[in-house]
C-alpha cells in the first residue's frame, strides 16, 4: 500500500490530508499559514507537520509516493513560483525546497488548477478526462484539464478563466488591470455589481431592495421567482455561458464543473449558464455536461494528492 500527502496552501491556513493511493482520505488536518517575513516559515512548517504525521501513523517514508501541493499563485511545471501576494513569497523553487526539507518527492500546482484535478478525480467531473472547472468565488478562477492533465502553460497561468474578455465596451477596471473580464460579472463581487447597477433604475417591487445585496441574496430571490433577480441572473449567465462557449472552442471539454461560493446556490444556476452557452457554442461543442462541484473545501487536498499520484 502506497500513501501520499495532499496540501492546499491558503493565505490563513494550510489544509493537509493523508491519502491512500486509491483516493481514500485517512486523515485531514490544518496548520496556520505564517506569512510574515516573506512567508519563510511556510514550507518548513508543512514539512515538520508531514514528518510528524508519518511518525504518528508509524508509516515508512518508502511507502509515501510523494507530497502534492496547491498554492495561490501561478506555478511552472518545474514547481517554481515567481511571487505570491497571499503568502508573501517572492521567487521560490517550491518543489526543490520542499523535497530538500522532507526527503520526499513533491509536485506543485496552482490552487485553482489543483482543485479542478480534485473534482475530476473524485468530484463533479469524476470519470472524465477532459474537463473545465470554473470557481466562482470572490474572484473567478479555473482549471482546464485535457487528457487527464492540468493545462499549466508557459507562465503557469493556464486556466485563468476569470480574465477572458467578455465585454469590449467595459470602462470599469478588473482587479487584473484589464477591462471587461469575466470575473467582473460572474464572481460573487461581480454579481453584486450587476445587482447594484440594475437596482439603480429599478421601479418594480423586488426582494433585493435591501441595504447590502449579496450574490446569495440574488439567487435566493431567483428561487423565490423575483423578476428583477431573474434578470440579474440572466445577465450573469449570459456572460458566463458565452465565455464558456468561447473556451469550449479551444478546450472542447466533456463537462464544465461549477464551484466556489456562488455555486452553493445549487442547480438553479445551471440553466442560466447552459442556455446562453448553447446559443453560442460551436456545433461540435454543444454536447457538454454542466455539473456542480461536490468536494467543497476538500477539492484542494484531493487534487494535490492526485497531482503526485499521476494518471
Ligand atoms: Zn481581469
mmCIF file of C-alpha atoms and ligand atoms in Angstrom:
data_model
loop_
_atom_site.group_PDB
_atom_site.id
_atom_site.type_symbol
_atom_site.label_atom_id
_atom_site.label_comp_id
_atom_site.label_asym_id
_atom_site.label_seq_id
_atom_site.Cartn_x
_atom_site.Cartn_y
_atom_site.Cartn_z
ATOM 1 C CA UNK A 1 0.000 0.000 0.000
ATOM 2 C CA UNK A 2 1.321 3.394 -1.026
ATOM 3 C CA UNK A 3 0.320 6.662 0.587
ATOM 4 C CA UNK A 4 0.653 10.308 -0.310
ATOM 5 C CA UNK A 5 0.017 13.756 1.111
ATOM 6 C CA UNK A 6 -2.193 16.443 -0.393
ATOM 7 C CA UNK A 7 -1.539 20.008 0.764
ATOM 8 C CA UNK A 8 -3.648 23.088 -0.002
ATOM 9 C CA UNK A 9 -1.843 26.284 0.987
ATOM 10 C CA UNK A 10 -4.111 29.259 1.654
ATOM 11 C CA UNK A 11 -3.406 32.733 2.990
ATOM 12 C CA UNK A 12 -4.614 31.896 6.516
ATOM 13 C CA UNK A 13 -4.490 28.101 6.856
ATOM 14 C CA UNK A 14 -2.745 25.181 5.203
ATOM 15 C CA UNK A 15 -5.126 22.247 4.719
ATOM 16 C CA UNK A 16 -3.441 18.860 4.708
ATOM 17 C CA UNK A 17 -4.546 15.298 4.026
ATOM 18 C CA UNK A 18 -3.061 11.818 4.154
ATOM 19 C CA UNK A 19 -4.348 9.648 1.309
ATOM 20 C CA UNK A 20 -4.224 6.050 0.200
ATOM 21 C CA UNK A 21 -3.315 5.579 -3.460
ATOM 22 C CA UNK A 22 -6.950 4.765 -4.302
ATOM 23 C CA UNK A 23 -8.086 8.167 -3.030
ATOM 24 C CA UNK A 24 -9.298 7.251 0.439
ATOM 25 C CA UNK A 25 -8.635 10.101 2.883
ATOM 26 C CA UNK A 26 -7.101 8.599 6.031
ATOM 27 C CA UNK A 27 -6.629 11.845 7.916
ATOM 28 C CA UNK A 28 -7.233 15.575 7.481
ATOM 29 C CA UNK A 29 -5.844 18.474 9.486
ATOM 30 C CA UNK A 30 -4.869 22.139 9.252
ATOM 31 C CA UNK A 31 -1.978 24.305 10.331
ATOM 32 C CA UNK A 32 -1.709 28.094 10.428
ATOM 33 C CA UNK A 33 -0.057 29.841 7.453
ATOM 34 C CA UNK A 34 2.723 32.064 8.794
ATOM 35 C CA UNK A 35 3.055 34.670 6.061
ATOM 36 C CA UNK A 36 5.340 37.072 7.991
ATOM 37 C CA UNK A 37 8.945 37.604 6.837
ATOM 38 C CA UNK A 38 8.069 36.767 3.229
ATOM 39 C CA UNK A 39 6.414 33.525 4.296
ATOM 40 C CA UNK A 40 9.744 31.886 5.065
ATOM 41 C CA UNK A 41 8.232 29.503 7.666
ATOM 42 C CA UNK A 42 5.500 28.101 5.398
ATOM 43 C CA UNK A 43 7.443 25.250 3.760
ATOM 44 C CA UNK A 44 9.369 24.273 6.935
ATOM 45 C CA UNK A 45 6.034 24.198 8.844
ATOM 46 C CA UNK A 46 4.451 21.958 6.173
ATOM 47 C CA UNK A 47 7.477 19.687 6.191
ATOM 48 C CA UNK A 48 7.504 19.376 10.004
ATOM 49 C CA UNK A 49 3.774 18.608 10.056
ATOM 50 C CA UNK A 50 4.150 15.863 7.417
ATOM 51 C CA UNK A 51 7.148 14.255 9.118
ATOM 52 C CA UNK A 52 5.234 14.347 12.416
ATOM 53 C CA UNK A 53 2.240 12.634 10.773
ATOM 54 C CA UNK A 54 4.447 9.896 9.292
ATOM 55 C CA UNK A 55 5.759 9.216 12.789
ATOM 56 C CA UNK A 56 2.308 9.322 14.395
ATOM 57 C CA UNK A 57 0.875 6.853 11.856
ATOM 58 C CA UNK A 58 4.006 4.646 12.064
ATOM 59 C CA UNK A 59 4.479 4.858 8.287
ATOM 60 C CA UNK A 60 7.683 4.240 6.389
ATOM 61 C CA UNK A 61 8.971 7.072 4.156
ATOM 62 C CA UNK A 62 9.449 4.492 1.371
ATOM 63 C CA UNK A 63 5.688 3.936 1.352
ATOM 64 C CA UNK A 64 4.992 7.600 0.598
ATOM 65 C CA UNK A 65 4.572 8.258 -3.134
ATOM 66 C CA UNK A 66 5.103 11.965 -2.507
ATOM 67 C CA UNK A 67 3.645 15.301 -1.496
ATOM 68 C CA UNK A 68 1.326 17.279 -3.768
ATOM 69 C CA UNK A 69 0.867 20.974 -3.056
ATOM 70 C CA UNK A 70 -1.529 23.614 -4.357
ATOM 71 C CA UNK A 71 -0.508 27.269 -3.894
ATOM 72 C CA UNK A 72 -2.326 30.553 -4.621
ATOM 73 C CA UNK A 73 -0.039 31.713 -7.438
ATOM 74 C CA UNK A 74 0.938 30.780 -10.971
ATOM 75 C CA UNK A 75 3.289 27.777 -10.776
ATOM 76 C CA UNK A 76 5.509 26.457 -13.570
ATOM 77 C CA UNK A 77 5.779 22.744 -14.458
ATOM 78 C CA UNK A 78 9.070 22.739 -12.513
ATOM 79 C CA UNK A 79 7.309 23.885 -9.341
ATOM 80 C CA UNK A 80 8.621 27.437 -9.393
ATOM 81 C CA UNK A 81 6.564 30.360 -8.084
ATOM 82 C CA UNK A 82 7.501 33.899 -9.094
ATOM 83 C CA UNK A 83 5.739 35.679 -6.243
ATOM 84 C CA UNK A 84 2.545 35.046 -4.294
ATOM 85 C CA UNK A 85 0.894 38.097 -2.696
ATOM 86 C CA UNK A 86 -1.221 35.903 -0.392
ATOM 87 C CA UNK A 87 1.788 34.037 1.019
ATOM 88 C CA UNK A 88 4.378 36.821 0.996
ATOM 89 C CA UNK A 89 6.606 34.786 -1.305
ATOM 90 C CA UNK A 90 8.923 36.228 -3.909
ATOM 91 C CA UNK A 91 10.663 33.954 -6.414
ATOM 92 C CA UNK A 92 10.738 30.453 -4.919
ATOM 93 C CA UNK A 93 11.571 26.978 -6.166
ATOM 94 C CA UNK A 94 8.853 25.385 -4.048
ATOM 95 C CA UNK A 95 9.358 21.864 -5.315
ATOM 96 C CA UNK A 96 13.108 21.845 -4.723
ATOM 97 C CA UNK A 97 12.834 23.393 -1.259
ATOM 98 C CA UNK A 98 10.110 21.008 -0.118
ATOM 99 C CA UNK A 99 11.958 17.965 -1.480
ATOM 100 C CA UNK A 100 15.096 19.040 0.379
ATOM 101 C CA UNK A 101 13.151 19.632 3.607
ATOM 102 C CA UNK A 102 11.252 16.339 3.546
ATOM 103 C CA UNK A 103 13.483 13.990 1.566
ATOM 104 C CA UNK A 104 10.384 13.035 -0.432
ATOM 105 C CA UNK A 105 9.172 13.636 -3.978
ATOM 106 C CA UNK A 106 6.974 16.740 -4.398
ATOM 107 C CA UNK A 107 4.706 18.169 -7.118
ATOM 108 C CA UNK A 108 3.453 21.758 -7.024
ATOM 109 C CA UNK A 109 0.479 23.316 -8.823
ATOM 110 C CA UNK A 110 -1.708 26.405 -8.862
ATOM 111 C CA UNK A 111 -4.530 26.033 -6.277
ATOM 112 C CA UNK A 112 -7.418 26.502 -8.735
ATOM 113 C CA UNK A 113 -5.871 24.053 -11.217
ATOM 114 C CA UNK A 114 -5.273 21.568 -8.433
ATOM 115 C CA UNK A 115 -8.877 21.891 -7.206
ATOM 116 C CA UNK A 116 -10.013 21.126 -10.767
ATOM 117 C CA UNK A 117 -7.910 17.974 -10.733
ATOM 118 C CA UNK A 118 -9.551 17.004 -7.434
ATOM 119 C CA UNK A 119 -13.032 17.426 -8.904
ATOM 120 C CA UNK A 120 -12.009 15.305 -11.915
ATOM 121 C CA UNK A 121 -10.685 12.563 -9.661
ATOM 122 C CA UNK A 122 -13.402 12.324 -7.045
ATOM 123 C CA UNK A 123 -15.980 15.074 -7.582
ATOM 124 C CA UNK A 124 -18.279 16.719 -10.131
ATOM 125 C CA UNK A 125 -16.082 15.669 -13.067
ATOM 126 C CA UNK A 126 -15.439 12.087 -11.923
ATOM 127 C CA UNK A 127 -14.867 9.679 -14.796
ATOM 128 C CA UNK A 128 -13.946 12.449 -17.274
ATOM 129 C CA UNK A 129 -10.521 13.227 -18.720
ATOM 130 C CA UNK A 130 -11.462 16.493 -20.444
ATOM 131 C CA UNK A 131 -12.928 18.990 -18.060
ATOM 132 C CA UNK A 132 -13.064 22.684 -17.291
ATOM 133 C CA UNK A 133 -13.680 23.854 -13.758
ATOM 134 C CA UNK A 134 -14.865 27.380 -13.079
ATOM 135 C CA UNK A 135 -14.570 28.601 -9.497
ATOM 136 C CA UNK A 136 -16.957 31.475 -8.783
ATOM 137 C CA UNK A 137 -15.691 32.990 -5.551
ATOM 138 C CA UNK A 138 -14.520 36.481 -4.607
ATOM 139 C CA UNK A 139 -12.798 36.283 -7.974
ATOM 140 C CA UNK A 140 -13.208 33.780 -10.791
ATOM 141 C CA UNK A 141 -10.603 31.040 -11.042
ATOM 142 C CA UNK A 142 -10.461 27.912 -13.048
ATOM 143 C CA UNK A 143 -8.657 24.858 -14.208
ATOM 144 C CA UNK A 144 -8.526 23.236 -17.627
ATOM 145 C CA UNK A 145 -7.837 19.516 -17.772
ATOM 146 C CA UNK A 146 -7.017 17.933 -21.108
ATOM 147 C CA UNK A 147 -6.482 14.192 -21.342
ATOM 148 C CA UNK A 148 -6.321 13.966 -17.537
ATOM 149 C CA UNK A 149 -3.560 16.577 -17.287
ATOM 150 C CA UNK A 150 -3.819 20.120 -15.963
ATOM 151 C CA UNK A 151 -3.040 22.795 -18.555
ATOM 152 C CA UNK A 152 -0.248 24.763 -16.860
ATOM 153 C CA UNK A 153 1.027 26.803 -19.783
ATOM 154 C CA UNK A 154 4.264 28.680 -20.361
ATOM 155 C CA UNK A 155 3.808 31.086 -17.406
ATOM 156 C CA UNK A 156 1.873 28.806 -15.068
ATOM 157 C CA UNK A 157 -1.191 30.898 -15.869
ATOM 158 C CA UNK A 158 -3.189 28.319 -17.856
ATOM 159 C CA UNK A 159 -6.851 28.186 -16.816
ATOM 160 C CA UNK A 160 -7.143 31.841 -15.725
ATOM 161 C CA UNK A 161 -10.704 31.775 -16.985
ATOM 162 C CA UNK A 162 -11.726 34.826 -14.946
ATOM 163 C CA UNK A 163 -9.734 37.078 -17.224
ATOM 164 C CA UNK A 164 -11.227 36.120 -20.563
ATOM 165 C CA UNK A 165 -12.598 39.354 -22.055
ATOM 166 C CA UNK A 166 -16.392 39.135 -22.398
ATOM 167 C CA UNK A 167 -17.266 42.825 -22.749
ATOM 168 C CA UNK A 168 -15.241 45.065 -25.077
ATOM 169 C CA UNK A 169 -17.191 48.186 -24.017
ATOM 170 C CA UNK A 170 -16.490 47.951 -20.268
ATOM 171 C CA UNK A 171 -14.899 51.056 -18.708
ATOM 172 C CA UNK A 172 -14.577 49.789 -15.097
ATOM 173 C CA UNK A 173 -11.295 48.026 -14.297
ATOM 174 C CA UNK A 174 -10.900 44.398 -13.303
ATOM 175 C CA UNK A 175 -8.552 43.582 -10.389
ATOM 176 C CA UNK A 176 -6.003 42.499 -13.017
ATOM 177 C CA UNK A 177 -5.981 45.955 -14.635
ATOM 178 C CA UNK A 178 -7.844 44.984 -17.817
ATOM 179 C CA UNK A 179 -11.442 45.863 -18.668
ATOM 180 C CA UNK A 180 -14.369 43.551 -19.356
ATOM 181 C CA UNK A 181 -13.014 40.381 -17.719
ATOM 182 C CA UNK A 182 -15.457 37.541 -16.963
ATOM 183 C CA UNK A 183 -14.647 37.992 -13.271
ATOM 184 C CA UNK A 184 -16.243 41.468 -13.333
ATOM 185 C CA UNK A 185 -19.709 39.932 -13.932
ATOM 186 C CA UNK A 186 -19.674 36.399 -12.575
ATOM 187 C CA UNK A 187 -17.684 36.413 -9.314
ATOM 188 C CA UNK A 188 -19.616 36.952 -6.078
ATOM 189 C CA UNK A 189 -18.410 40.572 -6.203
ATOM 190 C CA UNK A 190 -19.308 40.819 -9.892
ATOM 191 C CA UNK A 191 -22.871 39.620 -9.261
ATOM 192 C CA UNK A 192 -23.268 42.257 -6.543
ATOM 193 C CA UNK A 193 -22.020 44.846 -9.030
ATOM 194 C CA UNK A 194 -24.592 43.709 -11.623
ATOM 195 C CA UNK A 195 -27.299 43.842 -8.953
ATOM 196 C CA UNK A 196 -26.389 47.378 -7.850
ATOM 197 C CA UNK A 197 -26.424 48.639 -11.445
ATOM 198 C CA UNK A 198 -29.796 47.027 -12.039
ATOM 199 C CA UNK A 199 -31.334 48.379 -8.837
ATOM 200 C CA UNK A 200 -30.258 51.975 -9.571
ATOM 201 C CA UNK A 201 -33.001 52.360 -12.178
ATOM 202 C CA UNK A 202 -35.472 49.773 -10.931
ATOM 203 C CA UNK A 203 -39.047 50.774 -10.147
ATOM 204 C CA UNK A 204 -40.554 47.297 -9.787
ATOM 205 C CA UNK A 205 -41.064 45.693 -6.428
ATOM 206 C CA UNK A 206 -38.174 43.331 -5.633
ATOM 207 C CA UNK A 207 -36.844 41.332 -2.708
ATOM 208 C CA UNK A 208 -33.464 42.931 -3.443
ATOM 209 C CA UNK A 209 -34.422 46.381 -2.135
ATOM 210 C CA UNK A 210 -32.248 45.856 0.902
ATOM 211 C CA UNK A 211 -29.257 47.639 2.404
ATOM 212 C CA UNK A 212 -26.416 45.494 1.039
ATOM 213 C CA UNK A 213 -27.214 42.844 -1.541
ATOM 214 C CA UNK A 214 -25.047 39.682 -1.720
ATOM 215 C CA UNK A 215 -24.723 37.118 -4.502
ATOM 216 C CA UNK A 216 -26.590 34.711 -2.243
ATOM 217 C CA UNK A 217 -29.486 37.205 -1.887
ATOM 218 C CA UNK A 218 -29.728 37.395 -5.681
ATOM 219 C CA UNK A 219 -30.039 33.621 -6.128
ATOM 220 C CA UNK A 220 -32.341 33.228 -3.121
ATOM 221 C CA UNK A 221 -34.606 35.791 -4.784
ATOM 222 C CA UNK A 222 -34.296 33.911 -8.106
ATOM 223 C CA UNK A 223 -35.516 30.762 -6.343
ATOM 224 C CA UNK A 224 -38.473 32.762 -4.974
ATOM 225 C CA UNK A 225 -39.371 33.883 -8.523
ATOM 226 C CA UNK A 226 -38.291 37.539 -8.130
ATOM 227 C CA UNK A 227 -38.388 39.085 -11.633
ATOM 228 C CA UNK A 228 -35.607 41.591 -11.056
ATOM 229 C CA UNK A 229 -33.315 38.927 -9.569
ATOM 230 C CA UNK A 230 -34.071 36.622 -12.510
ATOM 231 C CA UNK A 231 -32.985 39.358 -14.920
ATOM 232 C CA UNK A 232 -29.723 39.800 -12.990
ATOM 233 C CA UNK A 233 -29.164 36.027 -13.143
ATOM 234 C CA UNK A 234 -29.765 36.172 -16.899
ATOM 235 C CA UNK A 235 -27.067 38.799 -17.355
ATOM 236 C CA UNK A 236 -24.677 36.769 -15.152
ATOM 237 C CA UNK A 237 -25.489 33.605 -17.097
ATOM 238 C CA UNK A 238 -25.069 35.278 -20.469
ATOM 239 C CA UNK A 239 -21.553 36.451 -19.673
ATOM 240 C CA UNK A 240 -20.580 33.095 -18.201
ATOM 241 C CA UNK A 241 -22.317 30.991 -20.856
ATOM 242 C CA UNK A 242 -20.792 32.953 -23.729
ATOM 243 C CA UNK A 243 -17.374 32.952 -22.053
ATOM 244 C CA UNK A 244 -17.542 29.172 -21.656
ATOM 245 C CA UNK A 245 -18.677 28.760 -25.266
ATOM 246 C CA UNK A 246 -15.525 30.612 -26.375
ATOM 247 C CA UNK A 247 -13.466 28.442 -24.085
ATOM 248 C CA UNK A 248 -15.083 25.259 -25.422
ATOM 249 C CA UNK A 249 -13.975 26.179 -28.947
ATOM 250 C CA UNK A 250 -10.412 25.778 -27.657
ATOM 251 C CA UNK A 251 -10.569 23.161 -24.907
ATOM 252 C CA UNK A 252 -13.587 21.039 -26.005
ATOM 253 C CA UNK A 253 -14.417 19.648 -22.555
ATOM 254 C CA UNK A 254 -16.888 16.857 -21.776
ATOM 255 C CA UNK A 255 -18.018 18.660 -18.649
ATOM 256 C CA UNK A 256 -17.960 22.099 -17.046
ATOM 257 C CA UNK A 257 -17.769 21.859 -13.264
ATOM 258 C CA UNK A 258 -19.034 24.967 -11.458
ATOM 259 C CA UNK A 259 -17.550 25.518 -7.998
ATOM 260 C CA UNK A 260 -16.773 28.248 -5.477
ATOM 261 C CA UNK A 261 -19.043 30.131 -3.072
ATOM 262 C CA UNK A 262 -21.536 31.207 -5.749
ATOM 263 C CA UNK A 263 -22.122 27.549 -6.718
ATOM 264 C CA UNK A 264 -23.703 26.966 -3.303
ATOM 265 C CA UNK A 265 -26.849 28.446 -4.878
ATOM 266 C CA UNK A 266 -27.166 24.946 -6.379
ATOM 267 C CA UNK A 267 -28.796 23.538 -9.502
ATOM 268 C CA UNK A 268 -30.762 26.776 -10.050
ATOM 269 C CA UNK A 269 -27.595 28.250 -11.616
ATOM 270 C CA UNK A 270 -27.186 25.684 -14.366
ATOM 271 C CA UNK A 271 -29.990 26.662 -16.803
ATOM 272 C CA UNK A 272 -28.930 30.327 -16.630
ATOM 273 C CA UNK A 273 -25.453 29.303 -17.837
ATOM 274 C CA UNK A 274 -26.414 26.451 -20.163
ATOM 275 C CA UNK A 275 -28.975 28.295 -22.294
ATOM 276 C CA UNK A 276 -26.658 31.116 -23.470
ATOM 277 C CA UNK A 277 -23.851 28.553 -23.757
ATOM 278 C CA UNK A 278 -25.899 26.522 -26.235
ATOM 279 C CA UNK A 279 -26.793 29.679 -28.190
ATOM 280 C CA UNK A 280 -23.127 30.461 -28.848
ATOM 281 C CA UNK A 281 -21.212 27.187 -28.690
ATOM 282 C CA UNK A 282 -19.640 25.746 -31.840
ATOM 283 C CA UNK A 283 -21.927 22.916 -33.030
ATOM 284 C CA UNK A 284 -19.490 20.154 -32.094
ATOM 285 C CA UNK A 285 -19.150 21.533 -28.538
ATOM 286 C CA UNK A 286 -22.850 21.597 -27.669
ATOM 287 C CA UNK A 287 -22.974 18.128 -26.137
ATOM 288 C CA UNK A 288 -21.353 19.078 -22.836
ATOM 289 C CA UNK A 289 -22.490 18.471 -19.266
ATOM 290 C CA UNK A 290 -22.763 21.172 -16.613
ATOM 291 C CA UNK A 291 -22.192 19.887 -13.075
ATOM 292 C CA UNK A 292 -21.749 21.425 -9.665
ATOM 293 C CA UNK A 293 -18.532 20.829 -7.743
ATOM 294 C CA UNK A 294 -19.054 18.312 -4.943
ATOM 295 C CA UNK A 295 -15.845 18.271 -2.894
ATOM 296 C CA UNK A 296 -16.123 21.736 -1.310
ATOM 297 C CA UNK A 297 -13.051 22.555 0.763
ATOM 298 C CA UNK A 298 -11.539 19.104 0.131
ATOM 299 C CA UNK A 299 -11.063 19.713 -3.611
ATOM 300 C CA UNK A 300 -7.639 21.271 -2.990
ATOM 301 C CA UNK A 301 -6.124 18.473 -0.905
ATOM 302 C CA UNK A 302 -7.653 15.797 -3.159
ATOM 303 C CA UNK A 303 -6.278 17.424 -6.322
ATOM 304 C CA UNK A 304 -2.886 17.950 -4.702
ATOM 305 C CA UNK A 305 -2.763 14.234 -3.851
ATOM 306 C CA UNK A 306 -3.739 13.365 -7.426
ATOM 307 C CA UNK A 307 -1.003 15.667 -8.736
ATOM 308 C CA UNK A 308 1.583 13.459 -7.107
ATOM 309 C CA UNK A 309 -0.119 10.127 -7.858
ATOM 310 C CA UNK A 310 -0.399 10.907 -11.595
ATOM 311 C CA UNK A 311 -2.682 9.052 -14.033
HETATM 312 ZN ZN1 LIG B 1 -9.143 40.634 -15.230
#
